[in-house]
C-alpha cells in the first residue's frame, strides 16, 4: 500500500500492524497526484509485508528519469543475493531510545543484540541535541503548511461536518505566526548540522518507531473522532527527524523473546 508520511503516517501504522513502513529520502518520489498538505515534510511512502516487497514497490515508482544532486542514480540490490552487509555502525541515543514503554524498549534492545550477534553490527552511543525543540519546530512547520494548503477551502467547509480532532488541529495550526515558521526553519538547519555530525561516524540512527503500543479506541470514536494528544505524542515520539530533515527512514518488525 502507499500512503503519505508527513509525521510518521506511513511508518507508525506499519509498526502498530507488524509490517514494514518505508519513507524514502525527500525528493526521491514524485508528488504528482498527492494533496500538497505539507510540502517540505510530507512525501509518499510504502507499506509492505517484507523489506523485499518494499524494495520492489520502490523500484517501480522511484523517478530516475532525470538524475540530479537530490536524485542520484539508484543501484538497488539484487533480491537473489545472499551476502549480508558488514561493518554497519548503528547510532543510539540512550536517553531518547529508552523513553518508551518497557515492552517496546525490551524488544528493540533485543533486536540490536541480535544484529550484533548475527552480523557483527556495532552500536555507538551518541547524543541528538535539542530533540524537543526539533519536535516543536516540526509541529509548527507541518501545521503552518497544512493551513496554507487548505486556506482556500476552509471558508467553504461546514464545521459540523468536520471531526473534533480536525477542528482542534486546525484551531491550533491557525495560531502559528510567520515568525514561528521561520524560526522553525532555523532550527531545521541546526538539526541538519547535528545529524550530519552523527553520520560522520555512524551509518544509521536507530530507535523504536513508537513510544507505546496501540491504545484502545474510545466508544464514541466513530461518531466524534479520536483526539488523544497524550498517547498521540508517545506514538509520534521517534518519527520526526525523518520528515523534518528529509532523511530516509524505515520501520521493520521485531519480536521480543
CSV table of C-alpha atoms in Angstrom, one decimal:
chain,number,residue,atom,x,y,z
A,1,UNK,CA,0.0,0.0,0.0
A,2,UNK,CA,1.0,3.6,-0.5
A,3,UNK,CA,0.5,6.5,2.0
A,4,UNK,CA,1.8,9.9,2.6
A,5,UNK,CA,4.2,10.4,5.6
A,6,UNK,CA,4.4,13.9,7.0
A,7,UNK,CA,5.0,12.9,10.6
A,8,UNK,CA,5.2,9.2,10.6
A,9,UNK,CA,1.8,8.4,8.9
A,10,UNK,CA,3.3,5.5,7.0
A,11,UNK,CA,5.8,4.2,9.5
A,12,UNK,CA,3.6,4.4,12.6
A,13,UNK,CA,0.7,2.3,11.3
A,14,UNK,CA,3.2,-0.1,9.8
A,15,UNK,CA,4.8,-0.5,13.2
A,16,UNK,CA,1.5,-1.0,15.0
A,17,UNK,CA,0.4,-3.6,12.5
A,18,UNK,CA,3.7,-5.5,12.3
A,19,UNK,CA,4.6,-4.7,8.7
A,20,UNK,CA,7.4,-2.7,7.0
A,21,UNK,CA,7.0,1.0,6.6
A,22,UNK,CA,9.4,2.9,4.3
A,23,UNK,CA,9.7,6.7,3.8
A,24,UNK,CA,12.3,7.5,1.1
A,25,UNK,CA,14.6,10.5,1.0
A,26,UNK,CA,12.8,13.7,0.3
A,27,UNK,CA,12.6,14.4,-3.4
A,28,UNK,CA,13.1,10.7,-4.4
A,29,UNK,CA,9.4,10.1,-5.3
A,30,UNK,CA,7.2,12.3,-7.4
A,31,UNK,CA,4.4,14.2,-5.5
A,32,UNK,CA,2.2,14.3,-8.6
A,33,UNK,CA,-1.3,13.4,-7.6
A,34,UNK,CA,-0.6,13.9,-3.9
A,35,UNK,CA,-2.6,16.5,-2.0
A,36,UNK,CA,0.1,19.1,-1.1
A,37,UNK,CA,-0.8,19.4,2.5
A,38,UNK,CA,2.8,19.7,3.9
A,39,UNK,CA,5.2,20.0,1.0
A,40,UNK,CA,8.5,20.3,2.9
A,41,UNK,CA,8.0,17.4,5.4
A,42,UNK,CA,5.4,15.1,3.7
A,43,UNK,CA,6.0,12.6,0.9
A,44,UNK,CA,4.7,9.3,-0.4
A,45,UNK,CA,5.8,6.1,1.4
A,46,UNK,CA,5.4,2.4,1.2
A,47,UNK,CA,3.7,-0.2,3.5
A,48,UNK,CA,4.7,-3.8,2.7
A,49,UNK,CA,4.8,-7.2,4.2
A,50,UNK,CA,8.6,-7.6,3.9
A,51,UNK,CA,11.7,-5.4,3.1
A,52,UNK,CA,11.9,-7.2,-0.3
A,53,UNK,CA,8.4,-6.2,-1.2
A,54,UNK,CA,9.2,-2.6,-0.2
A,55,UNK,CA,12.2,-2.7,-2.5
A,56,UNK,CA,10.1,-4.0,-5.4
A,57,UNK,CA,7.5,-1.3,-4.9
A,58,UNK,CA,10.1,1.4,-4.5
A,59,UNK,CA,12.0,0.4,-7.7
A,60,UNK,CA,8.7,0.6,-9.6
A,61,UNK,CA,7.7,4.1,-8.5
A,62,UNK,CA,11.0,5.9,-8.0
A,63,UNK,CA,11.8,8.6,-10.5
A,64,UNK,CA,15.1,8.0,-12.2
A,65,UNK,CA,14.4,9.9,-15.4
A,66,UNK,CA,16.5,12.9,-14.5
A,67,UNK,CA,19.3,12.1,-12.1
A,68,UNK,CA,20.4,15.1,-10.1
A,69,UNK,CA,22.0,16.1,-6.8
A,70,UNK,CA,18.7,15.3,-5.0
A,71,UNK,CA,18.0,12.2,-7.1
A,72,UNK,CA,21.3,10.5,-7.8
A,73,UNK,CA,21.2,7.2,-9.8
A,74,UNK,CA,19.9,4.3,-7.8
A,75,UNK,CA,21.7,0.9,-7.6
A,76,UNK,CA,19.1,-1.4,-6.0
A,77,UNK,CA,20.3,-4.7,-4.6
A,78,UNK,CA,19.6,-8.0,-6.4
A,79,UNK,CA,16.9,-9.8,-4.4
A,80,UNK,CA,18.6,-13.1,-5.1
A,81,UNK,CA,21.9,-12.1,-3.5
A,82,UNK,CA,22.6,-13.5,0.0
A,83,UNK,CA,25.7,-11.9,1.3
A,84,UNK,CA,25.0,-9.6,4.3
A,85,UNK,CA,26.3,-6.1,4.8
A,86,UNK,CA,29.1,-6.0,7.4
A,87,UNK,CA,30.6,-3.2,9.4
A,88,UNK,CA,27.3,-1.3,9.8
A,89,UNK,CA,27.5,1.3,12.7
A,90,UNK,CA,24.2,2.0,14.5
A,91,UNK,CA,23.9,5.3,16.4
A,92,UNK,CA,21.8,5.1,19.6
A,93,UNK,CA,20.9,8.0,21.8
A,94,UNK,CA,20.2,6.0,25.0
A,95,UNK,CA,18.1,8.7,26.9
A,96,UNK,CA,15.9,9.1,23.8
A,97,UNK,CA,15.8,5.4,22.9
A,98,UNK,CA,14.7,4.4,26.4
A,99,UNK,CA,11.9,7.0,26.5
A,100,UNK,CA,9.3,4.3,25.6
A,101,UNK,CA,7.2,1.6,27.4
A,102,UNK,CA,9.1,-1.3,28.8
A,103,UNK,CA,7.8,-3.9,26.3
A,104,UNK,CA,8.9,-1.8,23.3
A,105,UNK,CA,12.3,-0.9,24.9
A,106,UNK,CA,13.0,-4.6,25.6
A,107,UNK,CA,12.0,-5.7,22.1
A,108,UNK,CA,14.2,-3.0,20.5
A,109,UNK,CA,17.2,-3.8,22.7
A,110,UNK,CA,17.0,-7.5,21.8
A,111,UNK,CA,16.8,-6.5,18.1
A,112,UNK,CA,20.1,-4.6,18.5
A,113,UNK,CA,21.7,-7.6,20.3
A,114,UNK,CA,20.6,-9.9,17.5
A,115,UNK,CA,22.1,-7.6,14.8
A,116,UNK,CA,25.4,-7.6,16.7
A,117,UNK,CA,25.4,-11.3,17.3
A,118,UNK,CA,24.4,-12.4,13.8
A,119,UNK,CA,26.1,-9.7,11.7
A,120,UNK,CA,28.6,-8.0,13.9
A,121,UNK,CA,27.0,-4.6,13.6
A,122,UNK,CA,28.3,-2.1,16.1
A,123,UNK,CA,26.1,0.2,18.3
A,124,UNK,CA,27.6,3.6,19.0
A,125,UNK,CA,26.4,5.9,21.9
A,126,UNK,CA,25.6,9.3,20.6
A,127,UNK,CA,23.6,12.4,21.6
A,128,UNK,CA,21.0,14.0,19.4
A,129,UNK,CA,20.7,17.6,20.8
A,130,UNK,CA,17.5,19.6,21.1
A,131,UNK,CA,15.1,16.8,20.3
A,132,UNK,CA,12.2,18.6,22.0
A,133,UNK,CA,12.9,21.8,20.1
A,134,UNK,CA,13.0,19.8,16.8
A,135,UNK,CA,9.7,18.2,17.6
A,136,UNK,CA,8.1,21.6,18.2
A,137,UNK,CA,9.6,23.0,15.1
A,138,UNK,CA,8.3,20.1,13.0
A,139,UNK,CA,4.8,20.6,14.5
A,140,UNK,CA,4.8,24.3,13.6
A,141,UNK,CA,6.1,23.6,10.1
A,142,UNK,CA,3.6,20.8,9.3
A,143,UNK,CA,0.8,22.8,10.9
A,144,UNK,CA,1.6,26.1,9.0
A,145,UNK,CA,1.9,24.3,5.7
A,146,UNK,CA,-1.4,22.4,6.2
A,147,UNK,CA,-3.1,25.7,7.0
A,148,UNK,CA,-1.6,27.4,3.9
A,149,UNK,CA,-2.6,24.5,1.7
A,150,UNK,CA,-6.2,24.4,2.9
A,151,UNK,CA,-6.8,28.1,3.2
A,152,UNK,CA,-8.9,28.4,0.1
A,153,UNK,CA,-11.1,25.6,1.2
A,154,UNK,CA,-11.6,26.3,4.9
A,155,UNK,CA,-14.2,29.0,4.5
A,156,UNK,CA,-16.3,26.7,2.4
A,157,UNK,CA,-16.3,23.8,4.9
A,158,UNK,CA,-19.2,23.2,7.2
A,159,UNK,CA,-17.8,23.0,10.8
A,160,UNK,CA,-20.5,20.4,11.7
A,161,UNK,CA,-19.1,18.0,9.1
A,162,UNK,CA,-15.5,18.1,10.5
A,163,UNK,CA,-14.5,15.8,13.3
A,164,UNK,CA,-13.5,17.3,16.6
A,165,UNK,CA,-9.9,16.1,16.2
A,166,UNK,CA,-9.6,18.1,12.9
A,167,UNK,CA,-11.3,21.1,14.4
A,168,UNK,CA,-8.8,21.3,17.2
A,169,UNK,CA,-5.9,20.7,14.9
A,170,UNK,CA,-7.0,23.5,12.6
A,171,UNK,CA,-7.6,25.8,15.5
A,172,UNK,CA,-4.0,25.2,16.8
A,173,UNK,CA,-2.4,25.4,13.3
A,174,UNK,CA,-4.1,28.7,12.6
A,175,UNK,CA,-2.5,30.3,15.7
A,176,UNK,CA,1.1,29.9,14.3
A,177,UNK,CA,2.8,33.0,13.1
A,178,UNK,CA,5.1,33.6,10.2
A,179,UNK,CA,7.9,34.3,12.8
A,180,UNK,CA,7.3,30.9,14.4
A,181,UNK,CA,7.5,29.2,11.0
A,182,UNK,CA,10.8,31.0,10.1
A,183,UNK,CA,12.3,30.2,13.5
A,184,UNK,CA,11.4,26.6,12.9
A,185,UNK,CA,13.4,26.6,9.7
A,186,UNK,CA,16.4,28.0,11.6
A,187,UNK,CA,16.0,25.0,14.0
A,188,UNK,CA,15.8,22.7,10.9
A,189,UNK,CA,19.2,24.0,9.8
A,190,UNK,CA,20.7,23.4,13.3
A,191,UNK,CA,19.3,19.8,13.3
A,192,UNK,CA,20.8,19.2,9.8
A,193,UNK,CA,24.2,20.1,11.2
A,194,UNK,CA,23.7,17.9,14.3
A,195,UNK,CA,22.7,14.9,12.2
A,196,UNK,CA,25.5,15.3,9.7
A,197,UNK,CA,27.9,15.2,12.6
A,198,UNK,CA,26.4,11.9,13.8
A,199,UNK,CA,26.6,10.4,10.3
A,200,UNK,CA,30.3,11.1,10.1
A,201,UNK,CA,30.8,8.1,12.4
A,202,UNK,CA,27.5,6.2,12.1
A,203,UNK,CA,25.6,4.8,9.2
A,204,UNK,CA,22.1,4.7,10.8
A,205,UNK,CA,20.4,6.2,13.8
A,206,UNK,CA,18.2,3.6,15.5
A,207,UNK,CA,15.3,4.0,17.8
A,208,UNK,CA,11.9,2.4,18.5
A,209,UNK,CA,9.2,3.5,16.0
A,210,UNK,CA,6.6,4.4,18.6
A,211,UNK,CA,6.8,5.0,22.3
A,212,UNK,CA,3.8,2.9,23.1
A,213,UNK,CA,1.8,0.1,21.6
A,214,UNK,CA,-1.6,0.8,20.1
A,215,UNK,CA,-4.1,2.0,22.6
A,216,UNK,CA,-7.8,1.1,22.8
A,217,UNK,CA,-10.2,3.3,20.8
A,218,UNK,CA,-12.9,5.0,22.8
A,219,UNK,CA,-16.5,4.0,22.4
A,220,UNK,CA,-17.5,7.3,20.8
A,221,UNK,CA,-14.6,7.5,18.3
A,222,UNK,CA,-16.7,6.6,15.3
A,223,UNK,CA,-19.1,9.4,15.9
A,224,UNK,CA,-16.9,12.2,17.1
A,225,UNK,CA,-13.4,11.3,16.1
A,226,UNK,CA,-10.4,10.3,18.2
A,227,UNK,CA,-8.4,13.1,20.0
A,228,UNK,CA,-5.7,11.9,22.4
A,229,UNK,CA,-2.7,14.2,22.4
A,230,UNK,CA,-1.0,12.3,25.3
A,231,UNK,CA,-1.0,8.9,23.5
A,232,UNK,CA,-0.5,10.7,20.2
A,233,UNK,CA,2.7,12.4,21.4
A,234,UNK,CA,4.0,9.0,22.5
A,235,UNK,CA,3.2,7.4,19.2
A,236,UNK,CA,5.0,10.1,17.2
A,237,UNK,CA,8.0,10.4,19.5
A,238,UNK,CA,10.5,8.8,17.2
A,239,UNK,CA,9.3,9.7,13.7
A,240,UNK,CA,10.0,13.5,13.5
A,241,UNK,CA,13.6,13.6,12.2
A,242,UNK,CA,12.9,11.7,9.0
A,243,UNK,CA,10.2,14.1,8.0
A,244,UNK,CA,11.7,17.3,9.3
A,245,UNK,CA,15.1,16.7,7.8
A,246,UNK,CA,14.1,14.8,4.7
A,247,UNK,CA,16.0,11.7,5.7
A,248,UNK,CA,15.2,8.2,4.5
A,249,UNK,CA,13.5,6.2,7.3
A,250,UNK,CA,12.2,2.6,7.7
A,251,UNK,CA,10.4,0.7,10.4
A,252,UNK,CA,10.8,-3.1,10.4
A,253,UNK,CA,9.2,-5.8,12.5
A,254,UNK,CA,10.8,-7.0,15.7
A,255,UNK,CA,10.0,-9.7,18.2
A,256,UNK,CA,10.8,-9.9,21.9
A,257,UNK,CA,11.6,-13.5,23.0
